[in-house]
Amino acid sequence: MQFIYHHRTMGRSSQAMHIRSLVEALKADGHEVTVVSPPGVDPLKSAGMMPFLRKADRARGLQRLWKYISCECPQFVFEVFELLYNLFLPFRLLPIMWRQPDAVLYERHAYFMFMGVLLGKWLKRTVVLEVNELAGFTRARGLIMERLARKMDAWVFSRADHVLCVSRVLADETRQRGARSASVHVLPNAIDANRFRSRGPAESLRARLGLEGSIVIGHVGLFYRWDRLDVLIEAVKSIRERHPEIKVLLVGDGPEMENLKRIAFRLGMERAVIFSGPVPRDDVPAYIDAMDICVLPDSNAFGSPIALFEFMAMGKPCVVPDLGPMRDVIDDAVTGIMFPHADYGALEKGLVRFIEDSALRTQVGARARDTVFERHTWAANARIVVQLAAGESSAQSFAHLEQFDCDTH
């Protein structure tokens, strides 16, 4: 089949990882994929790089313009630019669609964007819409024209042939906003199985980071305030009174980095909290393998964190908040431990449970790894996209998909 994959991201960070992973999986299965990006953006090359959060982050060519708009424009002006992108899109997308008359339009949904779906339906194409966030849910830079964004959401959802949501929370909301119930499916994020088949050089990395002889609690990501890594550091401070062998490994970078370092210093934890800094994307599996327990202290209520799948793929037991996207993936006390959201005392108890029971760590980690490789690979997601686009609907074809759609999951 032919696919036109259209997006309006800056082609960095987890957004680009999602795009590149699905595109590569479709291509590996023999399909032709044309990626349509904003000018100067290529997520297939830049996936995994730091997003334009810090002014020190370098940008070249047209990416400098996108960086300026993202970092410097007032919120209202930024949203006007998002709206104006619809006027530019026919010049960008139409020529490609005309050259590929049989191609399916696969679009990553974005705030205020409607032109792609409009063009797809005008040309009588199958339109598959991927939804990772919605107007009304918290986003990093806020939203002023929320009412208009919601109206545009309702318009595109009602016209897309298939709507793929990364969590059941988003799926329920898209149905409430006008999507046909039968067109909405839950398809969480996933992992590239080939990147996680073999373990990294964990022992040498642990030695280099000063983690030998320790039980390592780890996290990988971009450090935002709402990740509540400050709470993790405080919890480990309390745990170390009983288990001084515990250390924390934080892999990545972000707006909260300096604040987290100050907290670690204030608590006398500067030697127990190891900050790796940003690492190349290909090195992430090795850093995860150097951990004994992985944790997401907090998360948003709608997104599907790629880091969770990567932790599980490396066979690591995870402690995560009891939120909808986590329940889509984790079977509590079987493939991970969930604690009531924002109950950080329960978070600490979950960590202690794994710390004090090495056999449980091994068992839960092994089940988690099996679950990811059975259900959550990009290759499996790509097959579902193809089946939907081709109009297949048999129970056998959608066995993987139905495990998330059914109410008894």
mmCIF file of C-alpha atoms in Angstrom:
data_model
loop_
_atom_site.group_PDB
_atom_site.id
_atom_site.type_symbol
_atom_site.label_atom_id
_atom_site.label_comp_id
_atom_site.label_asym_id
_atom_site.label_seq_id
_atom_site.Cartn_x
_atom_site.Cartn_y
_atom_site.Cartn_z
ATOM 1 C CA MET A 1 0.000 0.000 0.000
ATOM 2 C CA GLN A 2 0.937 3.654 -0.308
ATOM 3 C CA PHE A 3 0.762 6.014 2.677
ATOM 4 C CA ILE A 4 1.202 9.762 2.950
ATOM 5 C CA TYR A 5 2.192 10.469 6.558
ATOM 6 C CA HIS A 6 1.501 14.114 7.374
ATOM 7 C CA HIS A 7 2.456 15.820 10.625
ATOM 8 C CA ARG A 8 3.037 19.322 11.980
ATOM 9 C CA THR A 9 5.612 18.636 14.668
ATOM 10 C CA MET A 10 9.131 20.007 14.880
ATOM 11 C CA GLY A 11 10.467 16.518 14.290
ATOM 12 C CA ARG A 12 12.288 16.132 17.582
ATOM 13 C CA SER A 13 11.939 14.221 20.841
ATOM 14 C CA SER A 14 9.281 11.535 21.399
ATOM 15 C CA GLN A 15 7.027 12.932 18.659
ATOM 16 C CA ALA A 16 9.665 12.204 16.060
ATOM 17 C CA MET A 17 10.427 8.807 17.606
ATOM 18 C CA HIS A 18 6.772 7.868 17.152
ATOM 19 C CA ILE A 19 6.761 9.092 13.542
ATOM 20 C CA ARG A 20 10.036 7.447 12.572
ATOM 21 C CA SER A 21 9.226 4.159 14.273
ATOM 22 C CA LEU A 22 5.840 3.751 12.600
ATOM 23 C CA VAL A 23 7.162 4.838 9.200
ATOM 24 C CA GLU A 24 10.071 2.401 9.402
ATOM 25 C CA ALA A 25 7.726 -0.401 10.466
ATOM 26 C CA LEU A 26 5.421 0.260 7.511
ATOM 27 C CA LYS A 27 8.357 0.321 5.116
ATOM 28 C CA ALA A 28 9.791 -2.887 6.578
ATOM 29 C CA ASP A 29 6.460 -4.540 5.825
ATOM 30 C CA GLY A 30 6.785 -3.578 2.152
ATOM 31 C CA HIS A 31 4.642 -0.436 2.044
ATOM 32 C CA GLU A 32 5.567 2.892 0.477
ATOM 33 C CA VAL A 33 5.496 5.895 2.819
ATOM 34 C CA THR A 34 5.935 9.565 1.937
ATOM 35 C CA VAL A 35 6.441 11.794 4.974
ATOM 36 C CA VAL A 36 5.103 15.345 4.649
ATOM 37 C CA SER A 37 6.604 17.669 7.258
ATOM 38 C CA PRO A 38 6.821 21.421 7.845
ATOM 39 C CA PRO A 39 9.597 22.941 5.706
ATOM 40 C CA GLY A 40 13.057 22.226 7.091
ATOM 41 C CA VAL A 41 11.853 19.387 9.339
ATOM 42 C CA ASP A 42 12.857 15.751 8.890
ATOM 43 C CA PRO A 43 11.790 13.508 11.798
ATOM 44 C CA LEU A 44 13.434 10.479 10.175
ATOM 45 C CA LYS A 45 16.821 12.108 10.730
ATOM 46 C CA SER A 46 16.268 14.103 13.923
ATOM 47 C CA ALA A 47 14.207 11.644 16.004
ATOM 48 C CA GLY A 48 15.401 11.486 19.570
ATOM 49 C CA MET A 49 17.106 14.874 19.600
ATOM 50 C CA MET A 50 16.236 17.372 22.304
ATOM 51 C CA PRO A 51 13.180 19.504 21.514
ATOM 52 C CA PHE A 52 13.367 23.272 21.181
ATOM 53 C CA LEU A 53 12.985 23.905 24.894
ATOM 54 C CA ARG A 54 16.317 25.491 25.632
ATOM 55 C CA LYS A 55 17.642 28.535 23.888
ATOM 56 C CA ALA A 56 21.038 26.868 23.734
ATOM 57 C CA ASP A 57 19.591 24.166 21.517
ATOM 58 C CA ARG A 58 20.954 24.723 18.036
ATOM 59 C CA ALA A 59 18.733 25.065 14.998
ATOM 60 C CA ARG A 60 19.635 25.537 11.370
ATOM 61 C CA GLY A 61 17.882 26.895 8.315
ATOM 62 C CA LEU A 62 14.107 27.026 8.575
ATOM 63 C CA GLN A 63 14.268 25.279 11.932
ATOM 64 C CA ARG A 64 15.456 28.600 13.344
ATOM 65 C CA LEU A 65 12.120 30.099 12.378
ATOM 66 C CA TRP A 66 10.166 27.273 14.052
ATOM 67 C CA LYS A 67 12.360 27.621 17.123
ATOM 68 C CA TYR A 68 11.715 31.354 17.273
ATOM 69 C CA ILE A 69 7.954 30.893 16.905
ATOM 70 C CA SER A 70 7.929 28.191 19.550
ATOM 71 C CA CYS A 71 10.139 29.920 22.109
ATOM 72 C CA GLU A 72 9.542 33.625 21.608
ATOM 73 C CA CYS A 73 6.003 34.205 20.324
ATOM 74 C CA PRO A 74 3.229 35.078 22.783
ATOM 75 C CA GLN A 75 0.677 32.298 23.138
ATOM 76 C CA PHE A 76 -2.040 34.007 21.076
ATOM 77 C CA VAL A 77 0.376 34.691 18.214
ATOM 78 C CA PHE A 78 1.580 31.102 18.353
ATOM 79 C CA GLU A 79 -1.982 29.840 17.995
ATOM 80 C CA VAL A 80 -2.560 32.196 15.045
ATOM 81 C CA PHE A 81 0.461 30.612 13.341
ATOM 82 C CA GLU A 82 -1.055 27.179 13.998
ATOM 83 C CA LEU A 83 -4.258 28.313 12.291
ATOM 84 C CA LEU A 84 -2.422 29.880 9.353
ATOM 85 C CA TYR A 85 -0.649 26.598 8.677
ATOM 86 C CA ASN A 86 -3.931 25.389 7.162
ATOM 87 C CA LEU A 87 -3.571 27.983 4.374
ATOM 88 C CA PHE A 88 -0.079 26.776 3.556
ATOM 89 C CA LEU A 89 -0.940 23.086 3.637
ATOM 90 C CA PRO A 90 -2.642 22.740 0.201
ATOM 91 C CA PHE A 91 0.573 23.915 -1.471
ATOM 92 C CA ARG A 92 2.544 21.373 0.554
ATOM 93 C CA LEU A 93 0.212 18.388 0.520
ATOM 94 C CA LEU A 94 -1.913 18.541 -2.627
ATOM 95 C CA PRO A 95 0.866 17.970 -5.201
ATOM 96 C CA ILE A 96 1.922 14.816 -3.366
ATOM 97 C CA MET A 97 -1.637 13.542 -3.104
ATOM 98 C CA TRP A 98 -2.203 14.130 -6.838
ATOM 99 C CA ARG A 99 0.967 12.166 -7.681
ATOM 100 C CA GLN A 100 -0.181 9.274 -5.480
ATOM 101 C CA PRO A 101 -3.875 8.780 -6.297
ATOM 102 C CA ASP A 102 -4.130 5.517 -4.353
ATOM 103 C CA ALA A 103 -2.326 6.625 -1.201
ATOM 104 C CA VAL A 104 -3.943 6.573 2.227
ATOM 105 C CA LEU A 105 -3.625 9.835 4.151
ATOM 106 C CA TYR A 106 -2.267 9.143 7.630
ATOM 107 C CA GLU A 107 -2.216 12.320 9.684
ATOM 108 C CA ARG A 108 -0.934 13.064 13.171
ATOM 109 C CA HIS A 109 -3.639 15.275 14.639
ATOM 110 C CA ALA A 110 -2.585 18.731 15.863
ATOM 111 C CA TYR A 111 -4.371 21.678 17.431
ATOM 112 C CA PHE A 112 -6.314 23.832 14.937
ATOM 113 C CA MET A 113 -5.380 21.621 11.972
ATOM 114 C CA PHE A 114 -8.194 20.652 9.628
ATOM 115 C CA MET A 115 -6.918 21.127 6.079
ATOM 116 C CA GLY A 116 -5.347 17.687 5.744
ATOM 117 C CA VAL A 117 -8.612 15.910 6.523
ATOM 118 C CA LEU A 118 -10.508 18.341 4.264
ATOM 119 C CA LEU A 119 -8.193 17.605 1.336
ATOM 120 C CA GLY A 120 -8.302 13.880 2.012
ATOM 121 C CA LYS A 121 -12.084 13.738 1.933
ATOM 122 C CA TRP A 122 -12.258 16.060 -1.097
ATOM 123 C CA LEU A 123 -10.023 13.635 -3.007
ATOM 124 C CA LYS A 124 -11.996 10.660 -1.658
ATOM 125 C CA ARG A 125 -9.023 9.164 0.181
ATOM 126 C CA THR A 126 -9.053 6.936 3.208
ATOM 127 C CA VAL A 127 -8.071 9.164 6.130
ATOM 128 C CA VAL A 128 -6.465 7.695 9.253
ATOM 129 C CA LEU A 129 -6.079 10.191 12.095
ATOM 130 C CA GLU A 130 -3.657 9.587 14.942
ATOM 131 C CA VAL A 131 -4.541 11.377 18.195
ATOM 132 C CA ASN A 132 -1.947 11.966 20.910
ATOM 133 C CA GLU A 133 -3.535 14.966 22.645
ATOM 134 C CA LEU A 134 -6.731 17.006 22.557
ATOM 135 C CA ALA A 135 -7.808 20.578 23.183
ATOM 136 C CA GLY A 136 -8.841 20.857 26.809
ATOM 137 C CA PHE A 137 -6.096 18.574 28.075
ATOM 138 C CA THR A 138 -3.028 20.282 29.498
ATOM 139 C CA ARG A 139 -0.248 20.983 27.027
ATOM 140 C CA ALA A 140 3.149 22.467 27.775
ATOM 141 C CA ARG A 141 2.431 25.972 26.456
ATOM 142 C CA GLY A 142 -1.276 26.251 27.274
ATOM 143 C CA LEU A 143 -4.217 27.085 25.009
ATOM 144 C CA ILE A 144 -6.138 30.340 24.638
ATOM 145 C CA MET A 145 -8.580 29.604 21.788
ATOM 146 C CA GLU A 146 -9.788 26.358 23.303
ATOM 147 C CA ARG A 147 -13.385 26.670 22.106
ATOM 148 C CA LEU A 148 -12.273 27.036 18.488
ATOM 149 C CA ALA A 149 -9.830 24.145 18.832
ATOM 150 C CA ARG A 150 -12.593 21.906 20.192
ATOM 151 C CA LYS A 151 -14.882 22.771 17.275
ATOM 152 C CA MET A 152 -12.122 21.877 14.816
ATOM 153 C CA ASP A 153 -11.510 18.623 16.690
ATOM 154 C CA ALA A 154 -15.177 17.700 16.351
ATOM 155 C CA TRP A 155 -15.137 18.494 12.631
ATOM 156 C CA VAL A 156 -12.105 16.372 11.760
ATOM 157 C CA PHE A 157 -13.084 13.480 14.044
ATOM 158 C CA SER A 158 -16.501 13.188 12.439
ATOM 159 C CA ARG A 159 -14.951 12.960 8.965
ATOM 160 C CA ALA A 160 -11.925 10.729 9.488
ATOM 161 C CA ASP A 161 -12.376 7.112 8.445
ATOM 162 C CA HIS A 162 -10.343 5.832 11.373
ATOM 163 C CA VAL A 163 -9.200 7.558 14.572
ATOM 164 C CA LEU A 164 -6.311 5.902 16.408
ATOM 165 C CA CYS A 165 -5.873 7.133 19.981
ATOM 166 C CA VAL A 166 -2.846 6.337 22.109
ATOM 167 C CA SER A 167 -4.996 5.849 25.221
ATOM 168 C CA ARG A 168 -8.520 4.860 26.126
ATOM 169 C CA VAL A 169 -8.975 8.254 27.801
ATOM 170 C CA LEU A 170 -8.430 9.983 24.452
ATOM 171 C CA ALA A 171 -10.612 7.430 22.668
ATOM 172 C CA ASP A 172 -13.543 8.105 24.980
ATOM 173 C CA GLU A 173 -13.132 11.844 24.506
ATOM 174 C CA THR A 174 -12.950 11.680 20.708
ATOM 175 C CA ARG A 175 -16.237 9.760 20.689
ATOM 176 C CA GLN A 176 -17.803 12.476 22.836
ATOM 177 C CA ARG A 177 -16.535 15.092 20.381
ATOM 178 C CA GLY A 178 -18.247 13.614 17.363
ATOM 179 C CA ALA A 179 -16.211 10.657 16.151
ATOM 180 C CA ARG A 180 -18.192 7.602 15.103
ATOM 181 C CA SER A 181 -17.752 5.003 17.813
ATOM 182 C CA ALA A 182 -16.840 2.274 15.324
ATOM 183 C CA SER A 183 -14.085 4.425 13.822
ATOM 184 C CA VAL A 184 -12.235 4.968 17.116
ATOM 185 C CA HIS A 185 -9.580 2.523 18.315
ATOM 186 C CA VAL A 186 -6.988 2.516 21.074
ATOM 187 C CA LEU A 187 -3.433 1.921 19.877
ATOM 188 C CA PRO A 188 -0.830 2.755 22.536
ATOM 189 C CA ASN A 189 2.764 3.589 21.757
ATOM 190 C CA ALA A 190 5.258 0.789 21.318
ATOM 191 C CA ILE A 191 8.906 -0.184 20.922
ATOM 192 C CA ASP A 192 11.181 -1.120 18.060
ATOM 193 C CA ALA A 193 11.820 -4.752 18.932
ATOM 194 C CA ASN A 194 15.201 -4.810 17.191
ATOM 195 C CA ARG A 195 16.574 -2.088 19.485
ATOM 196 C CA PHE A 196 15.710 -4.046 22.614
ATOM 197 C CA ARG A 197 16.496 -7.631 21.666
ATOM 198 C CA SER A 198 19.935 -7.609 23.269
ATOM 199 C CA ARG A 199 20.984 -6.153 26.567
ATOM 200 C CA GLY A 200 23.393 -3.244 26.784
ATOM 201 C CA PRO A 201 26.809 -3.216 28.506
ATOM 202 C CA ALA A 202 25.158 -2.630 31.885
ATOM 203 C CA GLU A 203 27.992 -3.637 34.206
ATOM 204 C CA SER A 204 30.626 -1.421 32.607
ATOM 205 C CA LEU A 205 28.160 1.474 32.513
ATOM 206 C CA ARG A 206 27.259 0.960 36.173
ATOM 207 C CA ALA A 207 30.949 1.013 37.050
ATOM 208 C CA ARG A 208 31.523 4.211 35.084
ATOM 209 C CA LEU A 209 28.581 5.895 36.795
ATOM 210 C CA GLY A 210 29.578 4.756 40.284
ATOM 211 C CA LEU A 211 26.609 2.418 40.685
ATOM 212 C CA GLU A 212 28.392 -0.831 41.529
ATOM 213 C CA GLY A 213 26.897 -2.610 44.522
ATOM 214 C CA SER A 214 23.775 -0.422 44.444
ATOM 215 C CA ILE A 215 20.124 -1.058 43.750
ATOM 216 C CA VAL A 216 19.391 1.540 41.102
ATOM 217 C CA ILE A 217 16.046 3.282 40.713
ATOM 218 C CA GLY A 218 15.917 4.943 37.301
ATOM 219 C CA HIS A 219 13.986 7.268 35.048
ATOM 220 C CA VAL A 220 14.529 8.337 31.428
ATOM 221 C CA GLY A 221 12.947 11.371 29.825
ATOM 222 C CA LEU A 222 12.719 15.115 29.513
ATOM 223 C CA PHE A 223 12.613 16.638 32.953
ATOM 224 C CA TYR A 224 9.436 18.686 33.279
ATOM 225 C CA ARG A 225 8.007 19.999 36.534
ATOM 226 C CA TRP A 226 4.943 17.772 36.216
ATOM 227 C CA ASP A 227 7.076 14.605 36.076
ATOM 228 C CA ARG A 228 7.570 15.115 39.834
ATOM 229 C CA LEU A 229 11.104 13.826 39.888
ATOM 230 C CA ASP A 230 11.531 16.027 42.966
ATOM 231 C CA VAL A 231 9.137 13.674 44.753
ATOM 232 C CA LEU A 232 11.198 10.684 43.615
ATOM 233 C CA ILE A 233 14.353 12.179 45.104
ATOM 234 C CA GLU A 234 12.560 12.880 48.384
ATOM 235 C CA ALA A 235 11.122 9.353 48.486
ATOM 236 C CA VAL A 236 14.535 7.811 47.935
ATOM 237 C CA LYS A 237 15.951 10.025 50.685
ATOM 238 C CA SER A 238 13.440 8.440 53.054
ATOM 239 C CA ILE A 239 14.096 4.912 51.763
ATOM 240 C CA ARG A 240 17.866 5.262 52.135
ATOM 241 C CA GLU A 241 17.460 5.490 55.906
ATOM 242 C CA ARG A 242 16.609 1.752 55.769
ATOM 243 C CA HIS A 243 18.366 0.871 52.506
ATOM 244 C CA PRO A 244 21.540 2.957 52.075
ATOM 245 C CA GLU A 245 22.498 0.908 49.010
ATOM 246 C CA ILE A 246 19.825 2.683 46.939
ATOM 247 C CA LYS A 247 20.815 5.182 44.262
ATOM 248 C CA VAL A 248 18.875 7.096 41.618
ATOM 249 C CA LEU A 249 19.862 7.334 37.950
ATOM 250 C CA LEU A 250 18.160 10.121 35.993
ATOM 251 C CA VAL A 251 18.836 9.939 32.259
ATOM 252 C CA GLY A 252 17.995 12.938 30.105
ATOM 253 C CA ASP A 253 17.687 16.667 30.433
ATOM 254 C CA GLY A 254 15.047 19.357 30.537
ATOM 255 C CA PRO A 255 13.737 22.491 32.230
ATOM 256 C CA GLU A 256 13.845 20.965 35.728
ATOM 257 C CA MET A 257 17.463 19.777 35.614
ATOM 258 C CA GLU A 258 18.980 22.563 37.722
ATOM 259 C CA ASN A 259 16.133 22.513 40.227
ATOM 260 C CA LEU A 260 16.534 18.762 40.680
ATOM 261 C CA LYS A 261 20.251 19.181 41.283
ATOM 262 C CA ARG A 262 19.507 21.816 43.939
ATOM 263 C CA ILE A 263 17.014 19.498 45.639
ATOM 264 C CA ALA A 264 19.506 16.626 45.663
ATOM 265 C CA PHE A 265 22.147 18.913 47.182
ATOM 266 C CA ARG A 266 19.744 20.299 49.802
ATOM 267 C CA LEU A 267 18.800 16.777 50.886
ATOM 268 C CA GLY A 268 22.420 15.635 51.003
ATOM 269 C CA MET A 269 21.744 13.296 48.086
ATOM 270 C CA GLU A 270 24.252 14.635 45.583
ATOM 271 C CA ARG A 271 26.217 11.364 45.650
ATOM 272 C CA ALA A 272 23.112 9.193 45.575
ATOM 273 C CA VAL A 273 21.423 10.892 42.606
ATOM 274 C CA ILE A 274 23.304 10.437 39.341
ATOM 275 C CA PHE A 275 22.462 12.757 36.449
ATOM 276 C CA SER A 276 23.683 11.315 33.167
ATOM 277 C CA GLY A 277 22.687 14.355 31.113
ATOM 278 C CA PRO A 278 21.276 13.886 27.600
ATOM 279 C CA VAL A 279 22.459 10.698 25.909
ATOM 280 C CA PRO A 280 22.236 9.525 22.287
ATOM 281 C CA ARG A 281 18.978 7.752 21.583
ATOM 282 C CA ASP A 282 20.760 4.547 20.595
ATOM 283 C CA ASP A 283 22.421 4.430 24.033
ATOM 284 C CA VAL A 284 19.153 4.575 25.994
ATOM 285 C CA PRO A 285 18.669 0.769 26.212
ATOM 286 C CA ALA A 286 22.090 0.402 27.860
ATOM 287 C CA TYR A 287 21.227 3.043 30.472
ATOM 288 C CA ILE A 288 17.885 1.368 31.207
ATOM 289 C CA ASP A 289 19.692 -1.953 31.548
ATOM 290 C CA ALA A 290 21.871 -0.361 34.236
ATOM 291 C CA MET A 291 18.734 0.173 36.348
ATOM 292 C CA ASP A 292 17.090 -2.326 38.683
ATOM 293 C CA ILE A 293 13.732 -0.572 39.066
ATOM 294 C CA CYS A 294 12.176 2.019 36.767
ATOM 295 C CA VAL A 295 9.666 4.629 37.847
ATOM 296 C CA LEU A 296 7.301 7.258 36.503
ATOM 297 C CA PRO A 297 6.462 9.363 39.580
ATOM 298 C CA ASP A 298 3.744 11.150 37.646
ATOM 299 C CA SER A 299 2.372 11.496 34.147
ATOM 300 C CA ASN A 300 -0.464 13.209 32.336
ATOM 301 C CA ALA A 301 -3.862 11.551 32.302
ATOM 302 C CA PHE A 302 -4.059 10.953 28.545
ATOM 303 C CA GLY A 303 -0.653 10.307 26.980
ATOM 304 C CA SER A 304 1.119 7.034 26.269
ATOM 305 C CA PRO A 305 4.700 7.464 27.537
ATOM 306 C CA ILE A 306 7.198 5.746 25.262
ATOM 307 C CA ALA A 307 9.614 5.450 28.189
ATOM 308 C CA LEU A 308 7.252 2.991 29.900
ATOM 309 C CA PHE A 309 7.413 0.596 26.951
ATOM 310 C CA GLU A 310 11.191 0.907 26.836
ATOM 311 C CA PHE A 311 11.505 0.142 30.558
ATOM 312 C CA MET A 312 9.321 -2.937 30.120
ATOM 313 C CA ALA A 313 11.157 -4.053 26.981
ATOM 314 C CA MET A 314 14.391 -4.144 28.972
ATOM 315 C CA GLY A 315 12.731 -6.405 31.538
ATOM 316 C CA LYS A 316 12.580 -3.798 34.285
ATOM 317 C CA PRO A 317 9.870 -3.770 36.960
ATOM 318 C CA CYS A 318 8.083 -0.410 36.900
ATOM 319 C CA VAL A 319 6.288 1.672 39.515
ATOM 320 C CA VAL A 320 3.745 3.962 37.836
ATOM 321 C CA PRO A 321 0.702 6.084 38.765
ATOM 322 C CA ASP A 322 -2.735 4.530 38.377
ATOM 323 C CA LEU A 323 -3.858 6.493 35.319
ATOM 324 C CA GLY A 324 -5.820 5.414 32.249
ATOM 325 C CA PRO A 325 -2.842 5.142 29.861
ATOM 326 C CA MET A 326 -0.986 3.019 32.421
ATOM 327 C CA ARG A 327 -3.972 0.708 32.864
ATOM 328 C CA ASP A 328 -4.007 0.245 29.082
ATOM 329 C CA VAL A 329 -0.593 -1.401 29.400
ATOM 330 C CA ILE A 330 0.168 -2.464 32.996
ATOM 331 C CA ASP A 331 -1.507 -5.308 34.856
ATOM 332 C CA ASP A 332 -1.083 -4.226 38.467
ATOM 333 C CA ALA A 333 1.192 -6.479 40.534
ATOM 334 C CA VAL A 334 1.764 -8.656 37.448
ATOM 335 C CA THR A 335 3.671 -6.532 34.932
ATOM 336 C CA GLY A 336 4.296 -3.571 37.227
ATOM 337 C CA ILE A 337 3.092 -1.852 40.378
ATOM 338 C CA MET A 338 0.582 0.981 40.187
ATOM 339 C CA PHE A 339 0.007 3.444 43.006
ATOM 340 C CA PRO A 340 -2.921 5.868 43.413
ATOM 341 C CA HIS A 341 -2.166 8.993 41.420
ATOM 342 C CA ALA A 342 -0.388 11.671 43.478
ATOM 343 C CA ASP A 343 -0.206 9.374 46.527
ATOM 344 C CA TYR A 344 3.536 9.611 46.912
ATOM 345 C CA GLY A 345 3.525 7.604 50.134
ATOM 346 C CA ALA A 346 2.152 4.725 48.067
ATOM 347 C CA LEU A 347 4.860 5.389 45.472
ATOM 348 C CA GLU A 348 7.473 4.930 48.182
ATOM 349 C CA LYS A 349 5.834 1.691 49.326
ATOM 350 C CA GLY A 350 5.861 0.356 45.775
ATOM 351 C CA LEU A 351 9.560 1.089 45.448
ATOM 352 C CA VAL A 352 10.311 -0.557 48.801
ATOM 353 C CA ARG A 353 8.372 -3.651 47.763
ATOM 354 C CA PHE A 354 10.645 -4.126 44.760
ATOM 355 C CA ILE A 355 13.773 -3.161 46.682
ATOM 356 C CA GLU A 356 13.193 -5.806 49.338
ATOM 357 C CA ASP A 357 12.134 -8.610 46.990
ATOM 358 C CA SER A 358 14.642 -9.348 44.245
ATOM 359 C CA ALA A 359 12.660 -12.400 43.077
ATOM 360 C CA LEU A 360 9.595 -10.189 42.568
ATOM 361 C CA ARG A 361 11.698 -7.743 40.565
ATOM 362 C CA THR A 362 12.828 -10.546 38.285
ATOM 363 C CA GLN A 363 9.351 -12.043 37.858
ATOM 364 C CA VAL A 364 7.569 -8.756 37.165
ATOM 365 C CA GLY A 365 10.318 -7.572 34.825
ATOM 366 C CA ALA A 366 10.174 -10.802 32.813
ATOM 367 C CA ARG A 367 6.383 -10.612 32.480
ATOM 368 C CA ALA A 368 6.629 -6.971 31.468
ATOM 369 C CA ARG A 369 9.135 -7.782 28.758
ATOM 370 C CA ASP A 370 6.982 -10.613 27.417
ATOM 371 C CA THR A 371 3.931 -8.347 27.339
ATOM 372 C CA VAL A 372 5.691 -5.636 25.345
ATOM 373 C CA PHE A 373 7.122 -8.019 22.771
ATOM 374 C CA GLU A 374 3.777 -9.759 22.377
ATOM 375 C CA ARG A 375 1.526 -6.683 22.186
ATOM 376 C CA HIS A 376 3.396 -3.402 21.895
ATOM 377 C CA THR A 377 5.815 -3.350 18.976
ATOM 378 C CA TRP A 378 5.768 -0.831 16.140
ATOM 379 C CA ALA A 379 5.622 -3.719 13.689
ATOM 380 C CA ALA A 380 2.347 -4.889 15.259
ATOM 381 C CA ASN A 381 0.986 -1.326 15.272
ATOM 382 C CA ALA A 382 1.903 -0.944 11.601
ATOM 383 C CA ARG A 383 0.014 -4.115 10.704
ATOM 384 C CA ILE A 384 -3.084 -2.761 12.423
ATOM 385 C CA VAL A 385 -2.801 0.527 10.518
ATOM 386 C CA VAL A 386 -2.582 -1.410 7.258
ATOM 387 C CA GLN A 387 -5.553 -3.606 8.140
ATOM 388 C CA LEU A 388 -7.676 -0.583 8.985
ATOM 389 C CA ALA A 389 -6.646 1.288 5.853
ATOM 390 C CA ALA A 390 -7.417 -1.787 3.737
ATOM 391 C CA GLY A 391 -10.882 -2.120 5.267
ATOM 392 C CA GLU A 392 -10.256 -5.412 7.040
ATOM 393 C CA SER A 393 -12.523 -6.038 10.014
ATOM 394 C CA SER A 394 -12.323 -9.698 10.945
ATOM 395 C CA ALA A 395 -11.975 -10.614 14.603
ATOM 396 C CA GLN A 396 -8.756 -12.486 13.830
ATOM 397 C CA SER A 397 -7.167 -9.480 12.143
ATOM 398 C CA PHE A 398 -7.978 -7.220 15.077
ATOM 399 C CA ALA A 399 -7.215 -9.505 17.979
ATOM 400 C CA HIS A 400 -4.308 -7.256 18.978
ATOM 401 C CA LEU A 401 -6.417 -4.102 18.735
ATOM 402 C CA GLU A 402 -9.477 -5.448 20.494
ATOM 403 C CA GLN A 403 -7.608 -6.138 23.705
ATOM 404 C CA PHE A 404 -7.607 -2.370 24.284
ATOM 405 C CA ASP A 405 -11.079 -1.620 22.952
ATOM 406 C CA CYS A 406 -12.973 -4.175 24.995
ATOM 407 C CA ASP A 407 -14.478 -3.080 28.308
ATOM 408 C CA THR A 408 -13.166 -6.136 30.113
ATOM 409 C CA HIS A 409 -9.497 -5.429 29.470
#
